[in-house]
């Protein structure tokens, strides 16, 4: 166990910055554009129903738990917290950058910011998966927040790519929008399995279940997207349950 986390004040200030920017994006809103208005302007066959975005409340609540956890003298010096290092601060900067660029309609640049956010979360996620004999605090306040966060940003990146393509009138190589949506839903399903299986992480694919059901609900009149979303969500739900029921000796559970 090392000295107290040297990044704890930076983590706190930048996390508060994320909350502030998120609040302004709703109350002002930033750029005079609400998230719903931008979503409607660049609506794609992968755009989820509006309720899906309520997952941010859970993510930020858990991240607040992480920030508090790393301030405690008995836990902030643990290797599980120290390994995250500067990456949480970077993730906060990329999160704020994405929100500002998105609301001011720099859509292509917002995708670049989201990819950087995704990469920073991948680094954090991998580091949190190698905690030997995690304590209850580490399971709930170090591992869980970043499994959920990475899961949602993984889905959001796929959606943002589709937004950029729609904005730029991409022809889809002659294939229809619903067909490409089906392809991307399948790609996302494979991604959810490939990322979660090595770590026996049942939370990461559950985020895809949440998102896919919301996509199906939003596109219930487009049969290809609707049924693919529901079937993929069902398969990932069964897969998550299977991971959850895997014997403890073969994986670290939440």
Tab-separated table of C-alpha atoms in Angstrom:
chain	number	residue	atom	x	y	z
A	1	UNK	CA	0.000	0.000	0.000
A	2	UNK	CA	1.381	3.360	-1.055
A	3	UNK	CA	0.897	6.937	0.083
A	4	UNK	CA	-2.455	8.664	-0.277
A	5	UNK	CA	-3.621	9.053	-3.868
A	6	UNK	CA	-1.810	12.131	-5.299
A	7	UNK	CA	-4.582	12.616	-7.855
A	8	UNK	CA	-7.485	12.743	-5.422
A	9	UNK	CA	-7.990	16.537	-5.531
A	10	UNK	CA	-7.680	16.601	-9.305
A	11	UNK	CA	-10.166	13.743	-9.510
A	12	UNK	CA	-12.606	15.627	-7.287
A	13	UNK	CA	-12.331	18.978	-9.092
A	14	UNK	CA	-12.626	17.501	-12.574
A	15	UNK	CA	-15.513	15.257	-11.552
A	16	UNK	CA	-17.313	18.322	-10.177
A	17	UNK	CA	-16.546	19.964	-13.520
A	18	UNK	CA	-18.254	17.074	-15.315
A	19	UNK	CA	-21.329	17.443	-13.117
A	20	UNK	CA	-21.364	21.222	-13.700
A	21	UNK	CA	-21.106	20.897	-17.482
A	22	UNK	CA	-23.810	18.219	-17.479
A	23	UNK	CA	-26.055	20.469	-15.407
A	24	UNK	CA	-25.492	23.408	-17.751
A	25	UNK	CA	-26.202	21.212	-20.773
A	26	UNK	CA	-29.686	20.654	-19.346
A	27	UNK	CA	-30.482	23.979	-17.691
A	28	UNK	CA	-29.187	26.497	-20.253
A	29	UNK	CA	-28.873	24.386	-22.464
A	30	UNK	CA	-25.316	24.689	-23.806
A	31	UNK	CA	-25.237	26.066	-27.340
A	32	UNK	CA	-28.971	26.612	-27.158
A	33	UNK	CA	-29.475	22.963	-28.105
A	34	UNK	CA	-30.904	20.309	-25.828
A	35	UNK	CA	-29.679	16.734	-26.125
A	36	UNK	CA	-33.109	15.667	-27.389
A	37	UNK	CA	-33.105	18.344	-30.096
A	38	UNK	CA	-29.697	17.278	-31.362
A	39	UNK	CA	-30.723	13.627	-31.244
A	40	UNK	CA	-33.840	14.410	-33.285
A	41	UNK	CA	-31.839	16.471	-35.771
A	42	UNK	CA	-29.481	13.574	-36.479
A	43	UNK	CA	-31.827	10.700	-35.762
A	44	UNK	CA	-30.442	7.295	-36.758
A	45	UNK	CA	-31.661	3.708	-36.629
A	46	UNK	CA	-29.421	3.220	-33.579
A	47	UNK	CA	-30.776	6.162	-31.594
A	48	UNK	CA	-32.255	4.769	-28.343
A	49	UNK	CA	-35.453	5.907	-26.663
A	50	UNK	CA	-34.918	8.943	-24.452
A	51	UNK	CA	-35.337	7.074	-21.176
A	52	UNK	CA	-32.116	5.138	-21.871
A	53	UNK	CA	-30.042	8.204	-20.997
A	54	UNK	CA	-31.210	8.019	-17.389
A	55	UNK	CA	-28.361	5.538	-16.930
A	56	UNK	CA	-26.087	8.579	-16.599
A	57	UNK	CA	-27.596	9.238	-13.158
A	58	UNK	CA	-26.484	5.797	-11.989
A	59	UNK	CA	-23.038	6.184	-13.567
A	60	UNK	CA	-22.411	9.560	-11.937
A	61	UNK	CA	-23.692	8.348	-8.584
A	62	UNK	CA	-21.248	5.442	-8.650
A	63	UNK	CA	-18.403	7.681	-9.832
A	64	UNK	CA	-19.147	9.991	-6.897
A	65	UNK	CA	-18.771	6.919	-4.703
A	66	UNK	CA	-15.367	6.254	-6.270
A	67	UNK	CA	-14.250	9.849	-5.678
A	68	UNK	CA	-15.267	9.640	-2.014
A	69	UNK	CA	-13.664	6.201	-1.667
A	70	UNK	CA	-10.264	7.476	-2.864
A	71	UNK	CA	-10.374	10.260	-0.248
A	72	UNK	CA	-10.614	7.908	2.719
A	73	UNK	CA	-7.261	7.350	4.383
A	74	UNK	CA	-7.884	3.620	4.715
A	75	UNK	CA	-8.804	3.084	1.054
A	76	UNK	CA	-7.326	5.916	-0.995
A	77	UNK	CA	-3.848	4.463	-0.695
A	78	UNK	CA	-4.853	1.018	-1.961
A	79	UNK	CA	-3.212	-0.221	-5.143
A	80	UNK	CA	-6.639	-0.546	-6.792
A	81	UNK	CA	-7.061	3.241	-6.568
A	82	UNK	CA	-3.434	4.121	-7.265
A	83	UNK	CA	-3.391	2.088	-10.507
A	84	UNK	CA	-6.062	4.308	-12.032
A	85	UNK	CA	-3.627	7.199	-11.724
A	86	UNK	CA	-4.244	10.154	-13.997
A	87	UNK	CA	-6.655	8.297	-16.261
A	88	UNK	CA	-9.781	9.273	-14.326
A	89	UNK	CA	-8.826	12.929	-14.653
A	90	UNK	CA	-8.352	12.483	-18.388
A	91	UNK	CA	-11.719	10.735	-18.685
A	92	UNK	CA	-13.375	13.729	-17.009
A	93	UNK	CA	-11.713	16.139	-19.442
A	94	UNK	CA	-12.805	14.067	-22.439
A	95	UNK	CA	-16.334	13.801	-21.018
A	96	UNK	CA	-16.619	17.577	-20.692
A	97	UNK	CA	-15.049	18.065	-24.116
A	98	UNK	CA	-17.556	15.708	-25.694
A	99	UNK	CA	-20.513	17.497	-24.099
A	100	UNK	CA	-19.339	20.953	-25.191
A	101	UNK	CA	-18.570	19.859	-28.746
A	102	UNK	CA	-21.852	17.949	-29.029
A	103	UNK	CA	-24.014	20.814	-27.795
A	104	UNK	CA	-22.275	23.352	-30.007
A	105	UNK	CA	-22.838	20.986	-32.969
A	106	UNK	CA	-19.209	20.112	-33.655
A	107	UNK	CA	-20.429	16.578	-34.232
A	108	UNK	CA	-17.319	15.134	-35.869
A	109	UNK	CA	-15.058	16.577	-33.179
A	110	UNK	CA	-17.418	15.287	-30.499
A	111	UNK	CA	-16.889	11.796	-31.883
A	112	UNK	CA	-13.126	12.266	-31.551
A	113	UNK	CA	-13.600	13.332	-27.912
A	114	UNK	CA	-15.804	10.307	-27.272
A	115	UNK	CA	-13.204	7.947	-28.748
A	116	UNK	CA	-10.604	9.471	-26.405
A	117	UNK	CA	-13.033	9.011	-23.499
A	118	UNK	CA	-13.528	5.410	-24.562
A	119	UNK	CA	-9.781	4.777	-24.690
A	120	UNK	CA	-9.219	6.295	-21.244
A	121	UNK	CA	-11.986	4.118	-19.799
A	122	UNK	CA	-10.514	1.007	-21.429
A	123	UNK	CA	-7.244	1.691	-19.595
A	124	UNK	CA	-9.073	2.204	-16.285
A	125	UNK	CA	-11.271	-0.842	-16.822
A	126	UNK	CA	-8.325	-3.150	-17.499
A	127	UNK	CA	-6.531	-1.886	-14.410
A	128	UNK	CA	-9.566	-2.436	-12.196
A	129	UNK	CA	-9.981	-6.014	-13.403
A	130	UNK	CA	-6.642	-7.105	-11.945
A	131	UNK	CA	-7.389	-6.408	-8.296
A	132	UNK	CA	-6.408	-9.496	-6.266
A	133	UNK	CA	-9.043	-10.515	-3.717
A	134	UNK	CA	-11.085	-7.299	-4.043
A	135	UNK	CA	-12.794	-5.967	-0.954
A	136	UNK	CA	-16.486	-5.087	-0.922
A	137	UNK	CA	-15.559	-1.425	-1.397
A	138	UNK	CA	-13.378	-2.244	-4.387
A	139	UNK	CA	-16.127	-4.334	-5.975
A	140	UNK	CA	-18.793	-1.656	-5.640
A	141	UNK	CA	-16.840	1.600	-5.824
A	142	UNK	CA	-13.844	0.793	-8.053
A	143	UNK	CA	-14.865	-2.032	-10.368
A	144	UNK	CA	-18.599	-1.515	-10.787
A	145	UNK	CA	-18.570	2.195	-11.741
A	146	UNK	CA	-16.112	1.675	-14.560
A	147	UNK	CA	-17.788	-1.480	-15.896
A	148	UNK	CA	-21.018	0.480	-16.201
A	149	UNK	CA	-19.304	3.591	-17.559
A	150	UNK	CA	-17.283	1.709	-20.178
A	151	UNK	CA	-20.356	-0.272	-21.232
A	152	UNK	CA	-22.408	2.850	-21.856
A	153	UNK	CA	-19.622	4.710	-23.664
A	154	UNK	CA	-19.041	1.641	-25.843
A	155	UNK	CA	-22.673	1.806	-26.977
A	156	UNK	CA	-22.616	5.607	-27.208
A	157	UNK	CA	-19.559	5.494	-29.471
A	158	UNK	CA	-21.363	3.188	-31.895
A	159	UNK	CA	-24.365	5.535	-31.885
A	160	UNK	CA	-22.156	8.610	-32.366
A	161	UNK	CA	-20.471	7.013	-35.360
A	162	UNK	CA	-23.914	6.512	-36.914
A	163	UNK	CA	-24.781	10.169	-36.162
A	164	UNK	CA	-21.647	11.391	-37.944
A	165	UNK	CA	-22.458	9.204	-40.953
A	166	UNK	CA	-26.041	10.490	-41.106
A	167	UNK	CA	-24.873	14.101	-40.759
A	168	UNK	CA	-22.527	13.636	-43.703
A	169	UNK	CA	-25.137	11.851	-45.871
A	170	UNK	CA	-23.170	8.615	-46.069
A	171	UNK	CA	-24.613	6.371	-48.748
A	172	UNK	CA	-23.982	3.100	-46.919
A	173	UNK	CA	-22.510	1.433	-50.033
A	174	UNK	CA	-26.032	1.073	-51.318
A	175	UNK	CA	-27.280	-0.758	-48.237
A	176	UNK	CA	-30.259	0.558	-46.275
A	177	UNK	CA	-30.068	2.297	-42.908
A	178	UNK	CA	-31.919	-0.502	-41.092
A	179	UNK	CA	-29.558	-3.092	-42.576
A	180	UNK	CA	-26.523	-1.203	-41.283
A	181	UNK	CA	-28.219	-0.849	-37.905
A	182	UNK	CA	-28.648	-4.621	-37.751
A	183	UNK	CA	-24.964	-5.083	-38.603
A	184	UNK	CA	-23.878	-2.668	-35.873
A	185	UNK	CA	-26.173	-4.278	-33.304
A	186	UNK	CA	-24.549	-7.611	-34.086
A	187	UNK	CA	-21.065	-6.083	-33.904
A	188	UNK	CA	-21.943	-4.558	-30.532
A	189	UNK	CA	-23.183	-7.925	-29.272
A	190	UNK	CA	-19.897	-9.583	-30.214
A	191	UNK	CA	-17.998	-6.702	-28.593
A	192	UNK	CA	-19.962	-7.103	-25.355
A	193	UNK	CA	-18.949	-10.775	-25.191
A	194	UNK	CA	-15.308	-10.272	-26.201
A	195	UNK	CA	-14.727	-7.541	-23.607
A	196	UNK	CA	-16.564	-9.170	-20.707
A	197	UNK	CA	-15.680	-12.841	-21.091
A	198	UNK	CA	-11.946	-12.700	-20.189
A	199	UNK	CA	-12.847	-10.930	-16.930
A	200	UNK	CA	-16.150	-12.761	-16.313
A	201	UNK	CA	-17.778	-9.328	-16.010
A	202	UNK	CA	-21.562	-9.656	-15.929
A	203	UNK	CA	-22.175	-5.898	-15.697
A	204	UNK	CA	-20.632	-4.751	-18.990
A	205	UNK	CA	-23.015	-6.764	-21.245
A	206	UNK	CA	-26.012	-5.753	-19.109
A	207	UNK	CA	-25.461	-2.167	-20.250
A	208	UNK	CA	-25.871	-3.370	-23.844
A	209	UNK	CA	-29.100	-5.097	-22.811
A	210	UNK	CA	-30.401	-1.785	-21.452
A	211	UNK	CA	-29.369	0.109	-24.587
A	212	UNK	CA	-30.629	-2.493	-27.071
A	213	UNK	CA	-34.077	-2.627	-25.504
A	214	UNK	CA	-34.227	1.182	-25.715
A	215	UNK	CA	-33.167	1.049	-29.385
A	216	UNK	CA	-35.861	-1.544	-30.092
A	217	UNK	CA	-38.486	0.584	-28.342
A	218	UNK	CA	-37.477	3.670	-30.333
A	219	UNK	CA	-37.650	1.774	-33.634
A	220	UNK	CA	-40.604	-0.523	-33.036
A	221	UNK	CA	-41.953	0.350	-36.499
A	222	UNK	CA	-38.760	-0.858	-38.194
A	223	UNK	CA	-38.985	-4.632	-37.891
A	224	UNK	CA	-35.345	-5.416	-38.669
A	225	UNK	CA	-34.036	-3.099	-35.946
A	226	UNK	CA	-36.810	-3.917	-33.488
A	227	UNK	CA	-36.421	-7.688	-33.568
A	228	UNK	CA	-32.613	-7.643	-33.797
A	229	UNK	CA	-32.441	-5.332	-30.782
A	230	UNK	CA	-34.762	-7.522	-28.713
A	231	UNK	CA	-33.122	-10.811	-29.706
A	232	UNK	CA	-29.610	-9.468	-29.065
A	233	UNK	CA	-30.754	-8.044	-25.715
A	234	UNK	CA	-32.259	-11.405	-24.752
A	235	UNK	CA	-29.112	-13.318	-25.677
A	236	UNK	CA	-26.879	-10.886	-23.788
A	237	UNK	CA	-29.160	-11.076	-20.766
A	238	UNK	CA	-28.832	-14.869	-20.708
A	239	UNK	CA	-25.083	-14.525	-21.185
A	240	UNK	CA	-24.851	-12.062	-18.272
A	241	UNK	CA	-26.818	-14.401	-16.035
A	242	UNK	CA	-24.503	-17.246	-17.027
A	243	UNK	CA	-21.477	-15.141	-16.077
A	244	UNK	CA	-23.113	-14.212	-12.789
A	245	UNK	CA	-23.683	-17.877	-11.971
A	246	UNK	CA	-20.173	-18.969	-12.900
A	247	UNK	CA	-18.522	-20.540	-9.829
A	248	UNK	CA	-16.627	-18.044	-7.702
A	249	UNK	CA	-13.367	-19.960	-7.977
A	250	UNK	CA	-13.141	-19.231	-11.721
A	251	UNK	CA	-13.713	-15.487	-11.569
A	252	UNK	CA	-13.953	-12.437	-9.331
A	253	UNK	CA	-17.600	-11.526	-8.953
A	254	UNK	CA	-19.209	-8.267	-7.874
